[in-house]
Every structure is written in C-alpha cells, then in structure tokens.
mmCIF file of C-alpha atoms and ligand atoms in Angstrom:
data_model
loop_
_atom_site.group_PDB
_atom_site.id
_atom_site.type_symbol
_atom_site.label_atom_id
_atom_site.label_comp_id
_atom_site.label_asym_id
_atom_site.label_seq_id
_atom_site.Cartn_x
_atom_site.Cartn_y
_atom_site.Cartn_z
ATOM 1 C CA UNK A 1 -44.833 -34.589 61.957
ATOM 2 C CA UNK A 2 -42.207 -36.955 60.678
ATOM 3 C CA UNK A 3 -42.310 -36.311 56.679
ATOM 4 C CA UNK A 4 -40.132 -39.032 55.753
ATOM 5 C CA UNK A 5 -40.746 -42.507 57.261
ATOM 6 C CA UNK A 6 -38.557 -44.475 56.382
ATOM 7 C CA UNK A 7 -38.796 -48.254 57.376
ATOM 8 C CA UNK A 8 -36.030 -51.435 56.887
ATOM 9 C CA UNK A 9 -35.726 -50.462 52.983
ATOM 10 C CA UNK A 10 -33.375 -52.534 50.749
ATOM 11 C CA UNK A 11 -31.979 -51.343 48.181
ATOM 12 C CA UNK A 12 -30.191 -52.276 45.248
ATOM 13 C CA UNK A 13 -29.203 -50.333 42.224
ATOM 14 C CA UNK A 14 -29.964 -52.424 38.209
ATOM 15 C CA UNK A 15 -27.651 -56.142 38.167
ATOM 16 C CA UNK A 16 -25.526 -55.602 41.584
ATOM 17 C CA UNK A 17 -24.526 -58.563 42.773
ATOM 18 C CA UNK A 18 -25.467 -56.898 46.852
ATOM 19 C CA UNK A 19 -27.522 -54.105 47.719
ATOM 20 C CA UNK A 20 -25.807 -50.926 48.207
ATOM 21 C CA UNK A 21 -28.420 -49.583 51.394
ATOM 22 C CA UNK A 22 -29.224 -52.903 53.375
ATOM 23 C CA UNK A 23 -32.040 -52.655 56.028
ATOM 24 C CA UNK A 24 -32.521 -48.895 56.717
ATOM 25 C CA UNK A 25 -34.501 -47.267 58.762
ATOM 26 C CA UNK A 26 -34.904 -43.812 59.632
ATOM 27 C CA UNK A 27 -37.403 -40.794 59.696
ATOM 28 C CA UNK A 28 -36.742 -36.555 59.202
ATOM 29 C CA UNK A 29 -39.028 -34.635 61.519
ATOM 30 C CA UNK A 30 -40.330 -31.515 59.039
ATOM 31 C CA UNK A 31 -38.068 -28.739 58.550
ATOM 32 C CA UNK A 32 -35.183 -30.876 60.100
ATOM 33 C CA UNK A 33 -32.120 -31.003 57.881
ATOM 34 C CA UNK A 34 -30.429 -34.552 58.166
ATOM 35 C CA UNK A 35 -26.997 -35.031 57.056
ATOM 36 C CA UNK A 36 -25.559 -38.640 55.543
ATOM 37 C CA UNK A 37 -22.389 -39.700 55.990
ATOM 38 C CA UNK A 38 -20.296 -41.889 55.816
ATOM 39 C CA UNK A 39 -16.951 -43.427 53.959
ATOM 40 C CA UNK A 40 -16.867 -43.598 49.570
ATOM 41 C CA UNK A 41 -19.025 -46.243 48.286
ATOM 42 C CA UNK A 42 -21.019 -46.593 51.769
ATOM 43 C CA UNK A 43 -24.382 -45.895 49.490
ATOM 44 C CA UNK A 44 -24.955 -42.074 50.677
ATOM 45 C CA UNK A 45 -26.934 -41.077 47.089
ATOM 46 C CA UNK A 46 -27.896 -45.063 47.074
ATOM 47 C CA UNK A 47 -30.022 -43.653 49.511
ATOM 48 C CA UNK A 48 -31.468 -39.600 48.279
ATOM 49 C CA UNK A 49 -31.706 -41.774 44.653
ATOM 50 C CA UNK A 50 -33.995 -44.515 46.813
ATOM 51 C CA UNK A 51 -35.511 -41.541 48.416
ATOM 52 C CA UNK A 52 -35.929 -39.550 45.068
ATOM 53 C CA UNK A 53 -37.059 -42.513 43.827
ATOM 54 C CA UNK A 54 -34.939 -43.059 41.275
ATOM 55 C CA UNK A 55 -33.807 -45.744 42.653
ATOM 56 C CA UNK A 56 -36.739 -48.250 43.508
ATOM 57 C CA UNK A 57 -36.625 -50.317 46.825
ATOM 58 C CA UNK A 58 -35.777 -54.023 46.100
ATOM 59 C CA UNK A 59 -38.293 -54.046 50.396
ATOM 60 C CA UNK A 60 -38.945 -52.005 53.185
ATOM 61 C CA UNK A 61 -41.807 -49.652 53.554
ATOM 62 C CA UNK A 62 -40.909 -45.596 52.586
ATOM 63 C CA UNK A 63 -42.999 -42.349 53.290
ATOM 64 C CA UNK A 64 -41.906 -39.575 51.879
ATOM 65 C CA UNK A 65 -44.542 -36.280 51.889
ATOM 66 C CA UNK A 66 -48.052 -37.458 51.997
ATOM 67 C CA UNK A 67 -47.638 -41.293 49.929
ATOM 68 C CA UNK A 68 -46.132 -44.293 50.171
ATOM 69 C CA UNK A 69 -42.685 -43.564 47.023
ATOM 70 C CA UNK A 70 -43.008 -46.989 46.085
ATOM 71 C CA UNK A 71 -46.807 -45.930 44.324
ATOM 72 C CA UNK A 72 -45.417 -44.041 42.020
ATOM 73 C CA UNK A 73 -43.699 -46.589 40.575
ATOM 74 C CA UNK A 74 -46.141 -46.798 37.963
ATOM 75 C CA UNK A 75 -46.427 -46.496 34.021
ATOM 76 C CA UNK A 76 -48.880 -44.246 31.890
ATOM 77 C CA UNK A 77 -50.696 -41.221 32.206
ATOM 78 C CA UNK A 78 -51.972 -41.333 35.689
ATOM 79 C CA UNK A 79 -47.745 -42.092 36.869
ATOM 80 C CA UNK A 80 -46.905 -39.125 34.826
ATOM 81 C CA UNK A 81 -48.954 -37.061 37.184
ATOM 82 C CA UNK A 82 -48.162 -38.530 40.206
ATOM 83 C CA UNK A 83 -44.574 -38.359 39.098
ATOM 84 C CA UNK A 84 -45.009 -34.417 39.159
ATOM 85 C CA UNK A 85 -47.495 -33.859 41.749
ATOM 86 C CA UNK A 86 -44.111 -36.355 43.365
ATOM 87 C CA UNK A 87 -41.799 -33.302 41.818
ATOM 88 C CA UNK A 88 -43.495 -31.073 43.394
ATOM 89 C CA UNK A 89 -42.939 -31.920 46.693
ATOM 90 C CA UNK A 90 -39.112 -33.796 46.313
ATOM 91 C CA UNK A 91 -35.648 -31.814 44.405
ATOM 92 C CA UNK A 92 -32.979 -33.377 44.246
ATOM 93 C CA UNK A 93 -28.930 -32.101 43.734
ATOM 94 C CA UNK A 94 -27.694 -34.999 42.398
ATOM 95 C CA UNK A 95 -23.335 -35.092 42.972
ATOM 96 C CA UNK A 96 -23.895 -34.916 38.601
ATOM 97 C CA UNK A 97 -25.965 -33.589 37.203
ATOM 98 C CA UNK A 98 -26.728 -34.182 33.622
ATOM 99 C CA UNK A 99 -25.948 -31.007 32.168
ATOM 100 C CA UNK A 100 -27.859 -31.017 28.406
ATOM 101 C CA UNK A 101 -25.243 -29.226 26.093
ATOM 102 C CA UNK A 102 -26.392 -25.815 24.651
ATOM 103 C CA UNK A 103 -29.096 -24.966 27.560
ATOM 104 C CA UNK A 104 -28.007 -21.425 29.034
ATOM 105 C CA UNK A 105 -28.068 -21.241 33.232
ATOM 106 C CA UNK A 106 -31.388 -19.528 32.732
ATOM 107 C CA UNK A 107 -33.445 -22.070 31.059
ATOM 108 C CA UNK A 108 -31.159 -25.038 32.705
ATOM 109 C CA UNK A 109 -32.728 -23.865 35.875
ATOM 110 C CA UNK A 110 -36.095 -22.595 34.760
ATOM 111 C CA UNK A 111 -36.067 -26.856 34.159
ATOM 112 C CA UNK A 112 -36.442 -26.959 38.253
ATOM 113 C CA UNK A 113 -39.883 -25.081 37.380
ATOM 114 C CA UNK A 114 -41.673 -27.993 35.492
ATOM 115 C CA UNK A 115 -43.212 -29.740 37.601
ATOM 116 C CA UNK A 116 -45.140 -26.800 38.992
ATOM 117 C CA UNK A 117 -46.536 -25.095 35.089
ATOM 118 C CA UNK A 118 -46.600 -27.184 31.391
ATOM 119 C CA UNK A 119 -45.794 -23.523 29.855
ATOM 120 C CA UNK A 120 -43.664 -21.527 32.740
ATOM 121 C CA UNK A 121 -44.342 -18.240 32.470
ATOM 122 C CA UNK A 122 -43.054 -14.240 33.660
ATOM 123 C CA UNK A 123 -44.033 -15.960 37.256
ATOM 124 C CA UNK A 124 -42.035 -18.446 36.827
ATOM 125 C CA UNK A 125 -38.842 -16.454 35.329
ATOM 126 C CA UNK A 126 -39.265 -14.389 38.703
ATOM 127 C CA UNK A 127 -38.510 -17.129 40.760
ATOM 128 C CA UNK A 128 -35.364 -18.272 38.083
ATOM 129 C CA UNK A 129 -34.176 -15.033 38.835
ATOM 130 C CA UNK A 130 -34.856 -14.719 42.909
ATOM 131 C CA UNK A 131 -33.139 -18.169 42.861
ATOM 132 C CA UNK A 132 -29.966 -16.854 40.328
ATOM 133 C CA UNK A 133 -30.060 -14.271 42.832
ATOM 134 C CA UNK A 134 -30.186 -15.931 45.525
ATOM 135 C CA UNK A 135 -27.196 -18.059 44.415
ATOM 136 C CA UNK A 136 -25.067 -14.834 42.886
ATOM 137 C CA UNK A 137 -25.217 -15.857 40.407
ATOM 138 C CA UNK A 138 -26.939 -13.737 37.478
ATOM 139 C CA UNK A 139 -24.470 -12.505 36.060
ATOM 140 C CA UNK A 140 -23.757 -16.309 34.081
ATOM 141 C CA UNK A 141 -28.027 -15.829 33.326
ATOM 142 C CA UNK A 142 -27.485 -16.523 29.430
ATOM 143 C CA UNK A 143 -24.061 -18.306 29.598
ATOM 144 C CA UNK A 144 -24.095 -21.824 28.610
ATOM 145 C CA UNK A 145 -23.351 -24.479 31.465
ATOM 146 C CA UNK A 146 -20.334 -25.862 29.797
ATOM 147 C CA UNK A 147 -18.841 -22.671 29.984
ATOM 148 C CA UNK A 148 -18.831 -22.903 34.414
ATOM 149 C CA UNK A 149 -16.068 -23.902 36.511
ATOM 150 C CA UNK A 150 -16.975 -27.164 38.642
ATOM 151 C CA UNK A 151 -18.464 -24.879 41.479
ATOM 152 C CA UNK A 152 -20.375 -22.200 39.993
ATOM 153 C CA UNK A 153 -22.182 -25.500 37.951
ATOM 154 C CA UNK A 154 -22.716 -26.413 41.683
ATOM 155 C CA UNK A 155 -24.298 -24.240 42.155
ATOM 156 C CA UNK A 156 -26.489 -23.284 39.420
ATOM 157 C CA UNK A 157 -27.798 -27.314 40.125
ATOM 158 C CA UNK A 158 -28.877 -25.789 43.748
ATOM 159 C CA UNK A 159 -30.305 -23.163 41.884
ATOM 160 C CA UNK A 160 -32.468 -25.486 39.845
ATOM 161 C CA UNK A 161 -33.506 -27.582 42.508
ATOM 162 C CA UNK A 162 -34.688 -24.330 44.539
ATOM 163 C CA UNK A 163 -36.330 -22.972 42.179
ATOM 164 C CA UNK A 164 -38.860 -26.521 42.368
ATOM 165 C CA UNK A 165 -39.502 -25.138 45.440
ATOM 166 C CA UNK A 166 -39.793 -28.508 47.089
ATOM 167 C CA UNK A 167 -40.991 -29.746 50.336
ATOM 168 C CA UNK A 168 -37.409 -31.627 50.756
ATOM 169 C CA UNK A 169 -34.494 -31.660 49.550
ATOM 170 C CA UNK A 170 -32.309 -33.806 48.505
ATOM 171 C CA UNK A 171 -28.327 -32.430 48.554
ATOM 172 C CA UNK A 172 -26.458 -34.960 47.153
ATOM 173 C CA UNK A 173 -22.475 -33.051 48.503
ATOM 174 C CA UNK A 174 -23.543 -29.652 48.196
ATOM 175 C CA UNK A 175 -20.444 -28.125 48.659
ATOM 176 C CA UNK A 176 -18.230 -30.816 47.229
ATOM 177 C CA UNK A 177 -16.749 -28.205 44.361
ATOM 178 C CA UNK A 178 -16.952 -25.598 46.616
ATOM 179 C CA UNK A 179 -14.562 -22.796 48.597
ATOM 180 C CA UNK A 180 -14.999 -22.625 52.242
ATOM 181 C CA UNK A 181 -16.206 -19.401 51.277
ATOM 182 C CA UNK A 182 -18.958 -20.595 48.654
ATOM 183 C CA UNK A 183 -19.566 -23.570 50.979
ATOM 184 C CA UNK A 184 -20.809 -21.997 54.350
ATOM 185 C CA UNK A 185 -23.101 -18.602 51.576
ATOM 186 C CA UNK A 186 -24.667 -21.336 50.514
ATOM 187 C CA UNK A 187 -24.893 -23.625 52.976
ATOM 188 C CA UNK A 188 -26.275 -20.855 55.019
ATOM 189 C CA UNK A 189 -29.053 -19.191 53.055
ATOM 190 C CA UNK A 190 -30.137 -23.526 52.649
ATOM 191 C CA UNK A 191 -30.520 -22.506 56.574
ATOM 192 C CA UNK A 192 -32.404 -19.750 55.872
ATOM 193 C CA UNK A 193 -34.978 -20.702 53.248
ATOM 194 C CA UNK A 194 -35.318 -23.965 55.605
ATOM 195 C CA UNK A 195 -36.383 -21.085 58.115
ATOM 196 C CA UNK A 196 -38.489 -19.035 56.253
ATOM 197 C CA UNK A 197 -40.236 -21.829 54.553
ATOM 198 C CA UNK A 198 -39.612 -24.663 56.792
ATOM 199 C CA UNK A 199 -37.946 -26.691 53.661
ATOM 200 C CA UNK A 200 -36.786 -29.975 54.985
ATOM 201 C CA UNK A 201 -33.363 -30.765 54.266
ATOM 202 C CA UNK A 202 -31.544 -33.929 53.717
ATOM 203 C CA UNK A 203 -27.681 -33.760 52.762
ATOM 204 C CA UNK A 204 -25.369 -36.163 52.019
ATOM 205 C CA UNK A 205 -22.295 -34.417 53.230
ATOM 206 C CA UNK A 206 -17.773 -35.501 53.892
ATOM 207 C CA UNK A 207 -16.785 -32.769 55.441
ATOM 208 C CA UNK A 208 -17.655 -33.492 58.455
ATOM 209 C CA UNK A 209 -16.881 -30.203 60.256
ATOM 210 C CA UNK A 210 -19.522 -27.981 57.932
ATOM 211 C CA UNK A 211 -21.270 -31.379 59.113
ATOM 212 C CA UNK A 212 -21.606 -30.161 62.397
ATOM 213 C CA UNK A 213 -22.170 -26.871 61.788
ATOM 214 C CA UNK A 214 -25.254 -27.198 59.928
ATOM 215 C CA UNK A 215 -28.379 -29.935 60.403
ATOM 216 C CA UNK A 216 -30.073 -32.045 62.899
ATOM 217 C CA UNK A 217 -28.854 -34.723 63.121
ATOM 218 C CA UNK A 218 -26.596 -36.969 61.336
ATOM 219 C CA UNK A 219 -26.417 -40.807 59.553
ATOM 220 C CA UNK A 220 -24.076 -42.634 59.697
ATOM 221 C CA UNK A 221 -23.474 -45.158 57.422
ATOM 222 C CA UNK A 222 -21.234 -48.192 56.502
ATOM 223 C CA UNK A 223 -21.666 -50.823 53.660
ATOM 224 C CA UNK A 224 -24.955 -49.860 53.332
ATOM 225 C CA UNK A 225 -26.365 -49.788 56.995
ATOM 226 C CA UNK A 226 -26.733 -47.666 59.263
ATOM 227 C CA UNK A 227 -24.005 -47.767 61.940
ATOM 228 C CA UNK A 228 -25.004 -44.437 63.801
ATOM 229 C CA UNK A 229 -27.272 -41.453 64.079
ATOM 230 C CA UNK A 230 -28.251 -39.035 66.451
ATOM 231 C CA UNK A 231 -27.064 -35.623 66.804
ATOM 232 C CA UNK A 232 -23.397 -34.233 65.699
ATOM 233 C CA UNK A 233 -21.353 -34.160 68.921
ATOM 234 C CA UNK A 234 -23.094 -37.859 69.468
ATOM 235 C CA UNK A 235 -22.084 -39.698 66.239
ATOM 236 C CA UNK A 236 -18.629 -37.854 65.367
ATOM 237 C CA UNK A 237 -16.308 -38.787 67.939
ATOM 238 C CA UNK A 238 -13.071 -39.040 66.984
ATOM 239 C CA UNK A 239 -13.378 -43.099 67.619
ATOM 240 C CA UNK A 240 -16.173 -43.420 65.731
ATOM 241 C CA UNK A 241 -14.096 -41.417 62.773
ATOM 242 C CA UNK A 242 -11.956 -43.583 63.003
ATOM 243 C CA UNK A 243 -13.112 -46.758 63.249
ATOM 244 C CA UNK A 244 -15.608 -46.234 60.404
ATOM 245 C CA UNK A 245 -13.336 -43.857 58.217
ATOM 246 C CA UNK A 246 -10.192 -45.058 58.975
ATOM 247 C CA UNK A 247 -8.892 -42.350 59.356
ATOM 248 C CA UNK A 248 -6.277 -40.555 62.510
ATOM 249 C CA UNK A 249 -8.651 -36.804 63.743
ATOM 250 C CA UNK A 250 -8.422 -35.381 66.476
ATOM 251 C CA UNK A 251 -12.253 -33.876 67.380
ATOM 252 C CA UNK A 252 -12.240 -30.295 69.303
ATOM 253 C CA UNK A 253 -16.114 -28.786 70.295
ATOM 254 C CA UNK A 254 -16.295 -25.596 70.322
ATOM 255 C CA UNK A 255 -19.640 -23.789 71.533
ATOM 256 C CA UNK A 256 -21.431 -27.784 71.002
ATOM 257 C CA UNK A 257 -19.957 -28.170 67.782
ATOM 258 C CA UNK A 258 -18.146 -31.054 66.863
ATOM 259 C CA UNK A 259 -14.413 -30.029 64.504
ATOM 260 C CA UNK A 260 -12.681 -32.872 62.761
ATOM 261 C CA UNK A 261 -9.169 -32.172 62.409
ATOM 262 C CA UNK A 262 -6.878 -34.614 60.444
ATOM 263 C CA UNK A 263 -3.620 -35.789 62.136
ATOM 264 C CA UNK A 264 -0.554 -36.811 59.690
ATOM 265 C CA UNK A 265 0.998 -39.900 61.596
ATOM 266 C CA UNK A 266 4.853 -38.888 61.469
HETATM 267 N N1 ATP B 301 -24.888 -47.649 39.139
HETATM 268 C C1 ATP B 301 -24.850 -48.519 40.010
HETATM 269 N N2 ATP B 301 -24.435 -50.214 39.461
HETATM 270 C C2 ATP B 301 -24.241 -50.956 40.342
HETATM 271 N N3 ATP B 301 -23.411 -50.890 41.526
HETATM 272 C C3 ATP B 301 -23.403 -49.238 42.038
HETATM 273 C C4 ATP B 301 -23.987 -47.983 41.807
HETATM 274 N N4 ATP B 301 -24.135 -47.219 41.750
HETATM 275 C C5 ATP B 301 -23.160 -46.982 42.670
HETATM 276 N N5 ATP B 301 -22.733 -48.493 42.910
HETATM 277 C C6 ATP B 301 -22.377 -49.167 44.385
HETATM 278 O O1 ATP B 301 -23.159 -49.110 45.510
HETATM 279 C C7 ATP B 301 -21.965 -48.525 46.947
HETATM 280 C C8 ATP B 301 -22.558 -47.914 47.398
HETATM 281 O O2 ATP B 301 -22.420 -46.061 46.456
HETATM 282 P P1 ATP B 301 -22.834 -44.552 46.921
HETATM 283 O O3 ATP B 301 -22.881 -43.986 45.026
HETATM 284 O O4 ATP B 301 -24.534 -45.178 46.679
HETATM 285 O O5 ATP B 301 -21.375 -45.197 48.070
HETATM 286 P P2 ATP B 301 -21.940 -43.587 47.382
HETATM 287 O O6 ATP B 301 -22.204 -43.455 50.058
HETATM 288 O O7 ATP B 301 -22.100 -42.016 48.125
HETATM 289 O O8 ATP B 301 -19.974 -42.680 48.023
HETATM 290 P P3 ATP B 301 -19.250 -41.934 47.785
HETATM 291 O O9 ATP B 301 -19.226 -40.575 49.229
HETATM 292 O O10 ATP B 301 -18.097 -42.780 46.916
HETATM 293 O O11 ATP B 301 -20.103 -40.381 46.865
HETATM 294 C C9 ATP B 301 -20.951 -48.778 46.199
HETATM 295 O O12 ATP B 301 -20.539 -49.745 46.407
HETATM 296 C C10 ATP B 301 -20.925 -48.184 44.723
HETATM 297 O O13 ATP B 301 -20.349 -49.370 43.517
#
C-alpha cells in the first residue's frame, strides 16, 4: 500500500523566481526505503521539505499517510491539532537543524515527544533514553548541543526524529558528517527499525555507494526534475552518473549492488 503518493508536484521557495522542484511524481510503499540522489541544488532538500509540509505546493497533489498534505496548511487551533497529528506520522531530520541555545542533548531529543505528549512524562523519558542508547549517545545526555562535534550533533538530530516514533522518516543527508563506521552503524540502525516497525524511510543521499547498499529504490533528480527512478543497479550506472553529475567514475557491481569509484583525470 502506498503511504506517499506524489502527483506532478511543483514547489517554489518564497520569492524565488523559479520552482526548485517541478512536475515531480512518485510513490512510496509503506515500509519501503527510497533514496533521493542528484547533484547539489537539484531539489532533494526542497522535495523533503514539501513532504514534511515545511514548504507548500505550488501545484500538484501530495498524500502523506492518510491525508492530503495541503489540507494541513490552515491556521488556528484546528490546524495546530492537525499539525500534531501530522508530526506523529512524519518526522524530518533536516540537513542543518536549528539547535536551540543552551539545550541539553536529552532535552533536545525529548522535543521529538511533543507530538505525542503535551507534558512528556516518564514513558517519554524512557523512549528518549532508548533512542540515545540506540545511537550510542547515552554518555552525551547532559551535554549541551553546542559542545558536540558535527557528527555527534547529526546523530542527536536523528535520535530526535526517531524519538518522534513516526511512520515516515525524512532524512536529509543523514550521514554527511559521519565517519564510515558511524555511517554504516547509523544506516544499519535505521534499517533495523524499519524492519521492526514498518517505518518508511526517504533519504537524500550524496554517497552513491552507501545509497546502493541501503534502500529499495533510488530516485535521481536533476534541475528540480525526476530524471530516473528504479533499483540502485538500474539507476546508478557509470554513464548516467557521468551525465548527471559531470563526474568520472567506474561502477563495479558487487553482490548485485553498484559500487561507485571516482577516477582522477590524469
Ligand atoms: N530558501 C530558499 N530560497 C530560494 N531558493 C532556495 C532556497 N533554498 C534552496 N533554494 C534553491 O532551490 C534549489 C534546490 O535547492 P535544494 O536545497 O533543494 O537542493 P539539494 O539538492 O538539496 O542540494 P544539496 O545537495 O546542495 O544539499 C537550488 O537552486 C537552491 O539555490
């Protein structure tokens, strides 16, 4: 069953002269992992922000979970209630999260519980502790967010999104600040949670080899448009990567999954 249905959507940033995403259609099954790839500025974050209803649609139709996203763009008490409901369905891990000054790691991750509890209690604390433990962040619990490395902060941001216990998680370059070990560990954890809870995962990714290792399908974008969609083996060919990214690469296929190796020019 499709949990996301996206028909011909166009998204424009406020005051931008042209749309950042144009005429894009796709669907995502419940429990599926879709990776979005494409060069800098092609519209990956914009698409995730439209899925998260941070940006509204200029045109097209988008269904997330049970409801049409556009219906949530109202104001007042009813809209606030709808937003809380939506936040129990969809969590966004942004590329550059806004980190409130002076907040501890524990309290930041606890923010993820707000769509579930107006006044988070002991059960919420336990969920936060579990998410911190899953990401091996327990010992940072009392630390200030501004006292963490970039990679640690990125894992804390993921912990907050997971503490939200959403049905759909939108990850904007979730491993961009992580070393290879933490990147693998983090993606394995997301995959384990996906299988355990039927979580649907949409991730914007730059590392094409990791993209091929994790996820069921790949959507490749360029210039705000979808250019290819399919399995990693179908989408991530050397010719396509060189055309879209203007890159020199060799692609080896190991165990059915492409491994992308950059080549220097001389
Ligand atoms: N707030 C904004 N206002 C106007 N234009 C924006 C804004 N944010 C992004 N853009 C533009 O929208 C386009 C898509 O940007 P987006 O951040 O979605 O790309 P991306 O694929 O996520 O890029 P990257 O890989 O560099 O993170 C770009 O041309 C960018 O300059």
